[in-house]
Short mmCIF file of C-alpha atoms in Angstrom, two decimals:
data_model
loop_
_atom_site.label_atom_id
_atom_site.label_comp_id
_atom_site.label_asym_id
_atom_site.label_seq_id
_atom_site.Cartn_x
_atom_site.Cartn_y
_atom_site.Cartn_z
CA UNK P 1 -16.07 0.52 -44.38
CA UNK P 2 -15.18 3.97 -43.27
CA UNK P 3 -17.78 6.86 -44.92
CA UNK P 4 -16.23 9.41 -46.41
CA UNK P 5 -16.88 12.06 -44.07
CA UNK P 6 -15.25 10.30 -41.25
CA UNK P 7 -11.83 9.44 -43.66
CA UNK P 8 -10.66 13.27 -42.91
CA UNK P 9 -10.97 12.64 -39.16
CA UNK P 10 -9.81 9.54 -38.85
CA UNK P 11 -6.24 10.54 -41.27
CA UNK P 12 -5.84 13.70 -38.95
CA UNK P 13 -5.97 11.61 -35.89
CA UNK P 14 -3.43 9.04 -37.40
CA UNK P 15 -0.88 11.84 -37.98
CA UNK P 16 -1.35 13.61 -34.74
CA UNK P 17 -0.31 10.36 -33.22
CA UNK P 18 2.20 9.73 -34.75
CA UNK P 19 3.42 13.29 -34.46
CA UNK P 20 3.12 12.92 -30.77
CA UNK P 21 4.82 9.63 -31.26
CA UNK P 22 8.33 11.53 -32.79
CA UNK P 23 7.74 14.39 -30.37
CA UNK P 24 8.11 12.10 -27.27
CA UNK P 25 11.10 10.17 -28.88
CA UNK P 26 12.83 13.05 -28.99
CA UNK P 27 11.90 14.33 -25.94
CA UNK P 28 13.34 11.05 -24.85
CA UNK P 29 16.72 11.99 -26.52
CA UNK P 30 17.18 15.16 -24.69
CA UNK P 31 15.66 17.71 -27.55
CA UNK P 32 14.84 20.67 -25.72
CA UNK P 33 13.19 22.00 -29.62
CA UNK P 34 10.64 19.31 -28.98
CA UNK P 35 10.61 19.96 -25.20
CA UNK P 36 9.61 23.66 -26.03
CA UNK P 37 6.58 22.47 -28.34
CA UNK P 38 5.14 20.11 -25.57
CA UNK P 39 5.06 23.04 -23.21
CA UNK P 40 3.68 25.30 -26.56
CA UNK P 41 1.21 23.46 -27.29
CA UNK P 42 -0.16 21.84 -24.31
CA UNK P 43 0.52 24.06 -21.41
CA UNK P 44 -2.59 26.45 -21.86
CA UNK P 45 -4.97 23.93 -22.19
CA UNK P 46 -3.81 22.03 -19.22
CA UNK P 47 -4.06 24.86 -17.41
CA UNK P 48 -7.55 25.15 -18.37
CA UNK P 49 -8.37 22.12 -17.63
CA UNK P 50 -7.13 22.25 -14.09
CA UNK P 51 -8.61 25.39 -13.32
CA UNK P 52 -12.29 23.07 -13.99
CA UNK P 53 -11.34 21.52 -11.24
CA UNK P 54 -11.79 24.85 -9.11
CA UNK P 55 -8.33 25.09 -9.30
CA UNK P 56 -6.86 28.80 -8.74
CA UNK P 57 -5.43 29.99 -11.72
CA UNK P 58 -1.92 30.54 -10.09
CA UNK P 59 -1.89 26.93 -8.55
CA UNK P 60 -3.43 25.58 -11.79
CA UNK P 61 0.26 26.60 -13.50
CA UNK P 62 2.21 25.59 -10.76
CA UNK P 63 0.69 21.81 -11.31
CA UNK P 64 1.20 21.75 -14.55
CA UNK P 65 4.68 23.28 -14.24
CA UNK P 66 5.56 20.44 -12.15
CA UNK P 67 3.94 17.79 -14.81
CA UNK P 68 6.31 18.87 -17.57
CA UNK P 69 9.15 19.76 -15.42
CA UNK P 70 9.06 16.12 -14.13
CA UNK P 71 8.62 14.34 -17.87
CA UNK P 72 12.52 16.84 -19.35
CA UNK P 73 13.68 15.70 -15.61
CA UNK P 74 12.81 11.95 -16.33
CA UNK P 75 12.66 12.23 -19.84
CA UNK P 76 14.88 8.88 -20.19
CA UNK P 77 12.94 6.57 -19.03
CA UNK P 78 9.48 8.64 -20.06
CA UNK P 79 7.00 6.21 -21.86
CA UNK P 80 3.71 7.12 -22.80
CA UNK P 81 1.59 4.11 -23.31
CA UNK P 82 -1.33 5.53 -26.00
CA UNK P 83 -2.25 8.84 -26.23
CA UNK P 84 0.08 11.25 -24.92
CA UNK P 85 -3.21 14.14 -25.13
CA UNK P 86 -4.83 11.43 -22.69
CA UNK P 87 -1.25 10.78 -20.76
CA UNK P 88 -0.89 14.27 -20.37
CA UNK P 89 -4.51 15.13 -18.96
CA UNK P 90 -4.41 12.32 -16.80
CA UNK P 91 -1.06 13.77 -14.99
CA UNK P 92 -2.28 16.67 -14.57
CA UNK P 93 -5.89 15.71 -13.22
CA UNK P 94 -3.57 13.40 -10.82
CA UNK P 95 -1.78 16.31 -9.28
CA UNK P 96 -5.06 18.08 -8.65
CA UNK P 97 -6.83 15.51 -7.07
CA UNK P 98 -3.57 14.37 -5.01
CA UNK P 99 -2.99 17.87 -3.78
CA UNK P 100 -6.55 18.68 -2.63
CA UNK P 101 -6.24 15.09 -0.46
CA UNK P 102 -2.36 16.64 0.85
CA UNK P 103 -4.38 19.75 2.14
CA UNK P 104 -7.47 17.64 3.35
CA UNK P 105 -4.83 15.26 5.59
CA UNK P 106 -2.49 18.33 6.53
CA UNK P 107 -6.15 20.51 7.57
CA UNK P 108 -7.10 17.27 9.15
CA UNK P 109 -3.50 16.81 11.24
CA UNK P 110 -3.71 20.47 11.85
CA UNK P 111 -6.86 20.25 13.26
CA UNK P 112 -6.43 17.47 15.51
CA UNK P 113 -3.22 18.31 16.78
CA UNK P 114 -5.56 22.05 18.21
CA UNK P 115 -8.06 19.87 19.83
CA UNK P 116 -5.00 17.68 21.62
CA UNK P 117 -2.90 20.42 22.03
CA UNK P 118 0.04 18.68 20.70
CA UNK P 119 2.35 19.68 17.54
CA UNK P 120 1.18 18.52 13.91
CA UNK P 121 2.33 15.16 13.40
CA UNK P 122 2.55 14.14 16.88
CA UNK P 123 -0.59 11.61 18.49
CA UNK P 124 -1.42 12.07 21.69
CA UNK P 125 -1.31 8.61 22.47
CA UNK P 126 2.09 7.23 22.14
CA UNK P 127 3.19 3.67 21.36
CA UNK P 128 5.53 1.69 23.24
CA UNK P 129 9.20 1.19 21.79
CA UNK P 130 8.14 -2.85 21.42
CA UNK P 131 4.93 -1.86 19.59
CA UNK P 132 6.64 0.98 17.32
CA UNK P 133 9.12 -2.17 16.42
CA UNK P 134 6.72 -4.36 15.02
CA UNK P 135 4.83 -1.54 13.53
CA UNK P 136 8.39 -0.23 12.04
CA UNK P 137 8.90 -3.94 10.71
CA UNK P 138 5.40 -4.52 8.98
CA UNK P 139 5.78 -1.97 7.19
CA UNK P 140 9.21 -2.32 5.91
CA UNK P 141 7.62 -5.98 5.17
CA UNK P 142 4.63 -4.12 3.27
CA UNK P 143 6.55 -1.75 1.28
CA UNK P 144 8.92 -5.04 0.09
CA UNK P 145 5.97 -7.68 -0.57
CA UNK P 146 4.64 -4.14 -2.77
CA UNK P 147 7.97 -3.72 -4.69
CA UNK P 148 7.46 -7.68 -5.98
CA UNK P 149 4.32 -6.87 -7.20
CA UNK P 150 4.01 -6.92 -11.06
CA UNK P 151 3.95 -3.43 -12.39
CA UNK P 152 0.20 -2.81 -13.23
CA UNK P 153 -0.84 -4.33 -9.94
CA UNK P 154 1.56 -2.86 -8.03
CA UNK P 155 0.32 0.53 -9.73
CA UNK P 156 -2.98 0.02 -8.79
CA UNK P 157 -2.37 -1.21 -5.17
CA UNK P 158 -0.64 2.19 -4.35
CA UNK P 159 -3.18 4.36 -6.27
CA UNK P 160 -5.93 2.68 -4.28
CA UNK P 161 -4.59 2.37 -0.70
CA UNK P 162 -1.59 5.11 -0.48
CA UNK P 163 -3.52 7.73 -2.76
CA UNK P 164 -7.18 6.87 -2.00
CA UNK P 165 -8.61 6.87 -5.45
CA UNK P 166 -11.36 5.41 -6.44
CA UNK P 167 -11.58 2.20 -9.09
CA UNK P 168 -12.67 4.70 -11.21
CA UNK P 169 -10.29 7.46 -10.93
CA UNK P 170 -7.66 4.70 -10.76
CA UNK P 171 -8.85 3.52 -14.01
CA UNK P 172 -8.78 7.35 -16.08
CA UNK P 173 -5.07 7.58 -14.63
CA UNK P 174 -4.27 4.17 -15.87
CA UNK P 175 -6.33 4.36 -19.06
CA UNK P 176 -7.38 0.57 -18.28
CA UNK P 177 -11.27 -0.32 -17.34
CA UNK P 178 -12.52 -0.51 -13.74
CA UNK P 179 -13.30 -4.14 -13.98
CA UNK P 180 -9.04 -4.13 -15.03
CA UNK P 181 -8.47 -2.53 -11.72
CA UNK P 182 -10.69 -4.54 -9.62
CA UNK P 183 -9.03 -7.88 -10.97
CA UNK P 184 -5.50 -5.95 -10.58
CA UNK P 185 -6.08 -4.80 -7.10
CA UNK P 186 -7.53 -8.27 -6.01
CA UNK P 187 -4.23 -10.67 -8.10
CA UNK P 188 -2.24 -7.61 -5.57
CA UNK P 189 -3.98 -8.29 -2.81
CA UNK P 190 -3.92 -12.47 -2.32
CA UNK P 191 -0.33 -11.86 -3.59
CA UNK P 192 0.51 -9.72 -0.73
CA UNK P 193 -1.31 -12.25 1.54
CA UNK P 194 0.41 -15.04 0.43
CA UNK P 195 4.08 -13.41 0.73
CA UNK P 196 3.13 -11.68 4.18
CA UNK P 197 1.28 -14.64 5.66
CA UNK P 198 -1.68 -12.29 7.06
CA UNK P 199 -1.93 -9.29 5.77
CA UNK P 200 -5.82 -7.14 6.07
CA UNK P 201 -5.59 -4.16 4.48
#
């Protein structure tokens, strides 16, 4: 039984969910009213919290910018699974983490494409047209075996080896446990074996 301290708390969070609950419906439904409280209420604090990050204030707003502007742009088929507080952070903390490892490939590119003395984005060691075929084809074969995949494994299979994260950063985005995303990425994983025939990631 709840103590009576705790009854307060525990009605306050039931009606901010379900507050968030109506605000994301009509989000859903085109409502640019509720659309203007979202960005009211949550933009400062997101910006706050990507600025922890040792994010620059200016690029801090631009990320979340692009967060809310992408939920009114795909606001049909928006669902927030949970908390939308939690949804919300977790986009954002996304973006920031996916845009330092952008500028840590690009600085990387950049870098080796001095030391070759070639243009960014082109290797110094080229591949013959046979070998740039079957290359071509795998991962065509890849990207279909990954569309078959069933949703949360599919989401976790791209997380981990397209974005890099970690099982644990994979699981805060997800809101699922790591042991979740281990099983996930491993049903993904003999899946995508079984459908390509070998396949070593």
């Amino acid at each position: 039984m709840s103590s009576p301290e705790l009854t307060p708390r525990l009605a306050s969070l039931a009606q901010t969910g379900a507050a968030n609950a109506v605000l994301v419906a009509r989000i859903r439904t085109g409502d640019v009213d509720a659309f203007e409280q979202l960005f009211r209420d949550y933009y400062n604090p997101l910006c706050g919290f990507a600025e922890r990050y040792g994010t620059p204030p200016d690029l801090a707003e631009e990320i979340v910018h692009a967060v809310l502007a992408r939920i009114w742009e795909r606001r049909r088929s928006w669902i927030v699974n949970g908390s939308l507080t939690a949804y919300l952070y977790a986009a954002v903390r996304y973006e920031v983490l996916d845009g330092r490892r952008r500028a840590a490939v690009e600085a990387r590119a950049l870098d080796q494409s001095q030391r070759d003395g070639t243009a960014p984005g082109m290797s110094a060691a080229r591949r013959g047209p046979d070998e740039q075929c079957e290359a071509a084809e795998l991962q065509r074969a890849i990207a279909r075996a990954v569309a078959h995949l069933p949703e949360r494994s599919r989401l976790v299979f791209i997380l981990r080896w397209q974005h890099h994260l970690s099982y644990a950063e994979i699981a805060a985005v997800l809101e699922i446990a790591p042991k979740t995303v281990e099983t996930q990425l491993n049903r993904a994983l003999k899946a995508l074996r079984e459908t390509l025939g070998v396949f070593a990631p």
